[in-house]
């Protein structure tokens, strides 16, 4: 499954050099961080609304949009999905309460 994230990360990285008129992602990059964050906020809100409606296909669709835009943010910031996966792996098996307490101690 992480193969699709790797492939998408490569495409998102390549879009940094694309013409904003020819690529949605290049257009977001050209508009800057605030535009990317705005899209993430919109997609998060749409995800919440879809979950409240309880239609599985819509939930999946909206989460797909949300994940996509968070991947755009990662690429914009020079980060990779593998870094998120490694952090998830690090947290795996750790109580959420313990993990959160560890963040405040760092």
PDB file of C-alpha atoms in Angstrom:
ATOM      1  CA  UNK A   1       0.000   0.000   0.000  1.00  0.00           C
ATOM      2  CA  UNK A   2       2.841   2.412   0.682  1.00  0.00           C
ATOM      3  CA  UNK A   3       3.825   2.002  -2.995  1.00  0.00           C
ATOM      4  CA  UNK A   4       0.979   4.296  -4.033  1.00  0.00           C
ATOM      5  CA  UNK A   5       2.168   6.898  -1.521  1.00  0.00           C
ATOM      6  CA  UNK A   6       5.687   6.693  -2.941  1.00  0.00           C
ATOM      7  CA  UNK A   7       4.413   7.049  -6.513  1.00  0.00           C
ATOM      8  CA  UNK A   8       2.198   9.962  -5.577  1.00  0.00           C
ATOM      9  CA  UNK A   9       5.056  11.643  -3.692  1.00  0.00           C
ATOM     10  CA  UNK A  10       7.189  11.441  -6.844  1.00  0.00           C
ATOM     11  CA  UNK A  11       4.430  13.026  -8.927  1.00  0.00           C
ATOM     12  CA  UNK A  12       3.901  15.780  -6.357  1.00  0.00           C
ATOM     13  CA  UNK A  13       7.628  16.472  -6.304  1.00  0.00           C
ATOM     14  CA  UNK A  14       7.699  16.665 -10.113  1.00  0.00           C
ATOM     15  CA  UNK A  15       4.811  19.142 -10.080  1.00  0.00           C
ATOM     16  CA  UNK A  16       7.068  21.661  -8.319  1.00  0.00           C
ATOM     17  CA  UNK A  17       8.581  22.371 -11.728  1.00  0.00           C
ATOM     18  CA  UNK A  18       5.328  22.324 -13.673  1.00  0.00           C
ATOM     19  CA  UNK A  19       3.474  25.270 -15.131  1.00  0.00           C
ATOM     20  CA  UNK A  20       0.745  26.360 -12.691  1.00  0.00           C
ATOM     21  CA  UNK A  21      -1.610  26.754 -15.659  1.00  0.00           C
ATOM     22  CA  UNK A  22      -1.210  23.094 -16.604  1.00  0.00           C
ATOM     23  CA  UNK A  23      -1.282  21.450 -13.160  1.00  0.00           C
ATOM     24  CA  UNK A  24      -3.657  21.795 -10.219  1.00  0.00           C
ATOM     25  CA  UNK A  25      -0.843  20.936  -7.785  1.00  0.00           C
ATOM     26  CA  UNK A  26       1.608  23.345  -9.412  1.00  0.00           C
ATOM     27  CA  UNK A  27      -1.098  25.990  -9.086  1.00  0.00           C
ATOM     28  CA  UNK A  28      -1.407  25.276  -5.373  1.00  0.00           C
ATOM     29  CA  UNK A  29       2.370  25.438  -4.954  1.00  0.00           C
ATOM     30  CA  UNK A  30       2.424  28.778  -6.783  1.00  0.00           C
ATOM     31  CA  UNK A  31      -0.262  30.182  -4.481  1.00  0.00           C
ATOM     32  CA  UNK A  32       1.775  29.179  -1.451  1.00  0.00           C
ATOM     33  CA  UNK A  33       1.315  27.707   1.979  1.00  0.00           C
ATOM     34  CA  UNK A  34      -1.868  29.558   2.897  1.00  0.00           C
ATOM     35  CA  UNK A  35      -3.692  28.219  -0.176  1.00  0.00           C
ATOM     36  CA  UNK A  36      -2.602  24.668   0.619  1.00  0.00           C
ATOM     37  CA  UNK A  37      -3.677  25.021   4.257  1.00  0.00           C
ATOM     38  CA  UNK A  38      -7.016  26.456   3.176  1.00  0.00           C
ATOM     39  CA  UNK A  39      -7.620  23.401   0.971  1.00  0.00           C
ATOM     40  CA  UNK A  40      -6.755  21.075   3.854  1.00  0.00           C
ATOM     41  CA  UNK A  41      -9.232  22.935   6.060  1.00  0.00           C
ATOM     42  CA  UNK A  42     -11.936  22.673   3.410  1.00  0.00           C
ATOM     43  CA  UNK A  43     -11.313  18.975   2.898  1.00  0.00           C
ATOM     44  CA  UNK A  44     -11.294  18.320   6.661  1.00  0.00           C
ATOM     45  CA  UNK A  45     -14.666  20.058   6.970  1.00  0.00           C
ATOM     46  CA  UNK A  46     -16.064  18.061   4.045  1.00  0.00           C
ATOM     47  CA  UNK A  47     -14.771  14.869   5.689  1.00  0.00           C
ATOM     48  CA  UNK A  48     -16.601  15.719   8.907  1.00  0.00           C
ATOM     49  CA  UNK A  49     -19.809  16.447   6.993  1.00  0.00           C
ATOM     50  CA  UNK A  50     -19.516  13.184   5.051  1.00  0.00           C
ATOM     51  CA  UNK A  51     -18.999  11.246   8.272  1.00  0.00           C
ATOM     52  CA  UNK A  52     -22.076  12.865   9.789  1.00  0.00           C
ATOM     53  CA  UNK A  53     -24.082  11.849   6.692  1.00  0.00           C
ATOM     54  CA  UNK A  54     -22.793   8.291   7.082  1.00  0.00           C
ATOM     55  CA  UNK A  55     -22.484   7.459   3.379  1.00  0.00           C
ATOM     56  CA  UNK A  56     -19.417   5.185   3.133  1.00  0.00           C
ATOM     57  CA  UNK A  57     -18.528   6.101  -0.460  1.00  0.00           C
ATOM     58  CA  UNK A  58     -18.635   9.809   0.337  1.00  0.00           C
ATOM     59  CA  UNK A  59     -16.530   9.331   3.476  1.00  0.00           C
ATOM     60  CA  UNK A  60     -13.872   7.501   1.461  1.00  0.00           C
ATOM     61  CA  UNK A  61     -13.986  10.143  -1.279  1.00  0.00           C
ATOM     62  CA  UNK A  62     -13.573  13.035   1.149  1.00  0.00           C
ATOM     63  CA  UNK A  63     -10.803  11.322   3.100  1.00  0.00           C
ATOM     64  CA  UNK A  64      -9.052  10.687  -0.206  1.00  0.00           C
ATOM     65  CA  UNK A  65      -9.195  14.423  -0.937  1.00  0.00           C
ATOM     66  CA  UNK A  66      -7.961  15.221   2.583  1.00  0.00           C
ATOM     67  CA  UNK A  67      -5.059  12.775   2.390  1.00  0.00           C
ATOM     68  CA  UNK A  68      -4.137  14.066  -1.064  1.00  0.00           C
ATOM     69  CA  UNK A  69      -3.946  17.661   0.105  1.00  0.00           C
ATOM     70  CA  UNK A  70      -1.923  16.695   3.186  1.00  0.00           C
ATOM     71  CA  UNK A  71       0.507  14.952   0.824  1.00  0.00           C
ATOM     72  CA  UNK A  72       0.696  18.187  -1.181  1.00  0.00           C
ATOM     73  CA  UNK A  73       1.577  19.986   2.065  1.00  0.00           C
ATOM     74  CA  UNK A  74       4.278  17.446   2.883  1.00  0.00           C
ATOM     75  CA  UNK A  75       5.846  17.876  -0.563  1.00  0.00           C
ATOM     76  CA  UNK A  76       5.607  21.661  -0.355  1.00  0.00           C
ATOM     77  CA  UNK A  77       7.459  21.538   2.973  1.00  0.00           C
ATOM     78  CA  UNK A  78      10.119  19.186   1.595  1.00  0.00           C
ATOM     79  CA  UNK A  79       8.819  16.218   3.581  1.00  0.00           C
ATOM     80  CA  UNK A  80       7.936  12.700   2.438  1.00  0.00           C
ATOM     81  CA  UNK A  81       5.064  10.324   3.281  1.00  0.00           C
ATOM     82  CA  UNK A  82       7.665   7.831   4.548  1.00  0.00           C
ATOM     83  CA  UNK A  83       8.393  10.201   7.420  1.00  0.00           C
ATOM     84  CA  UNK A  84       4.754  10.065   8.490  1.00  0.00           C
ATOM     85  CA  UNK A  85       4.692   6.279   8.115  1.00  0.00           C
ATOM     86  CA  UNK A  86       7.820   5.981  10.271  1.00  0.00           C
ATOM     87  CA  UNK A  87       6.224   8.156  12.935  1.00  0.00           C
ATOM     88  CA  UNK A  88       3.071   6.021  12.846  1.00  0.00           C
ATOM     89  CA  UNK A  89       5.228   2.923  13.196  1.00  0.00           C
ATOM     90  CA  UNK A  90       7.065   4.501  16.135  1.00  0.00           C
ATOM     91  CA  UNK A  91       3.768   5.193  17.862  1.00  0.00           C
ATOM     92  CA  UNK A  92       2.291   1.759  17.095  1.00  0.00           C
ATOM     93  CA  UNK A  93       1.578  -0.170  20.279  1.00  0.00           C
ATOM     94  CA  UNK A  94       2.019   2.908  22.461  1.00  0.00           C
ATOM     95  CA  UNK A  95      -0.990   4.091  24.370  1.00  0.00           C
ATOM     96  CA  UNK A  96      -2.330   7.380  23.034  1.00  0.00           C
ATOM     97  CA  UNK A  97      -2.217   8.749  26.561  1.00  0.00           C
ATOM     98  CA  UNK A  98       1.446   7.763  26.926  1.00  0.00           C
ATOM     99  CA  UNK A  99       2.343   9.091  23.479  1.00  0.00           C
ATOM    100  CA  UNK A 100       0.721  12.458  24.161  1.00  0.00           C
ATOM    101  CA  UNK A 101       2.439  12.729  27.554  1.00  0.00           C
ATOM    102  CA  UNK A 102       5.757  11.983  25.830  1.00  0.00           C
ATOM    103  CA  UNK A 103       5.224  14.884  23.422  1.00  0.00           C
ATOM    104  CA  UNK A 104       4.895  17.390  26.236  1.00  0.00           C
ATOM    105  CA  UNK A 105       8.049  16.016  27.855  1.00  0.00           C
ATOM    106  CA  UNK A 106      10.101  16.500  24.655  1.00  0.00           C
TER     107      UNK A 106
END
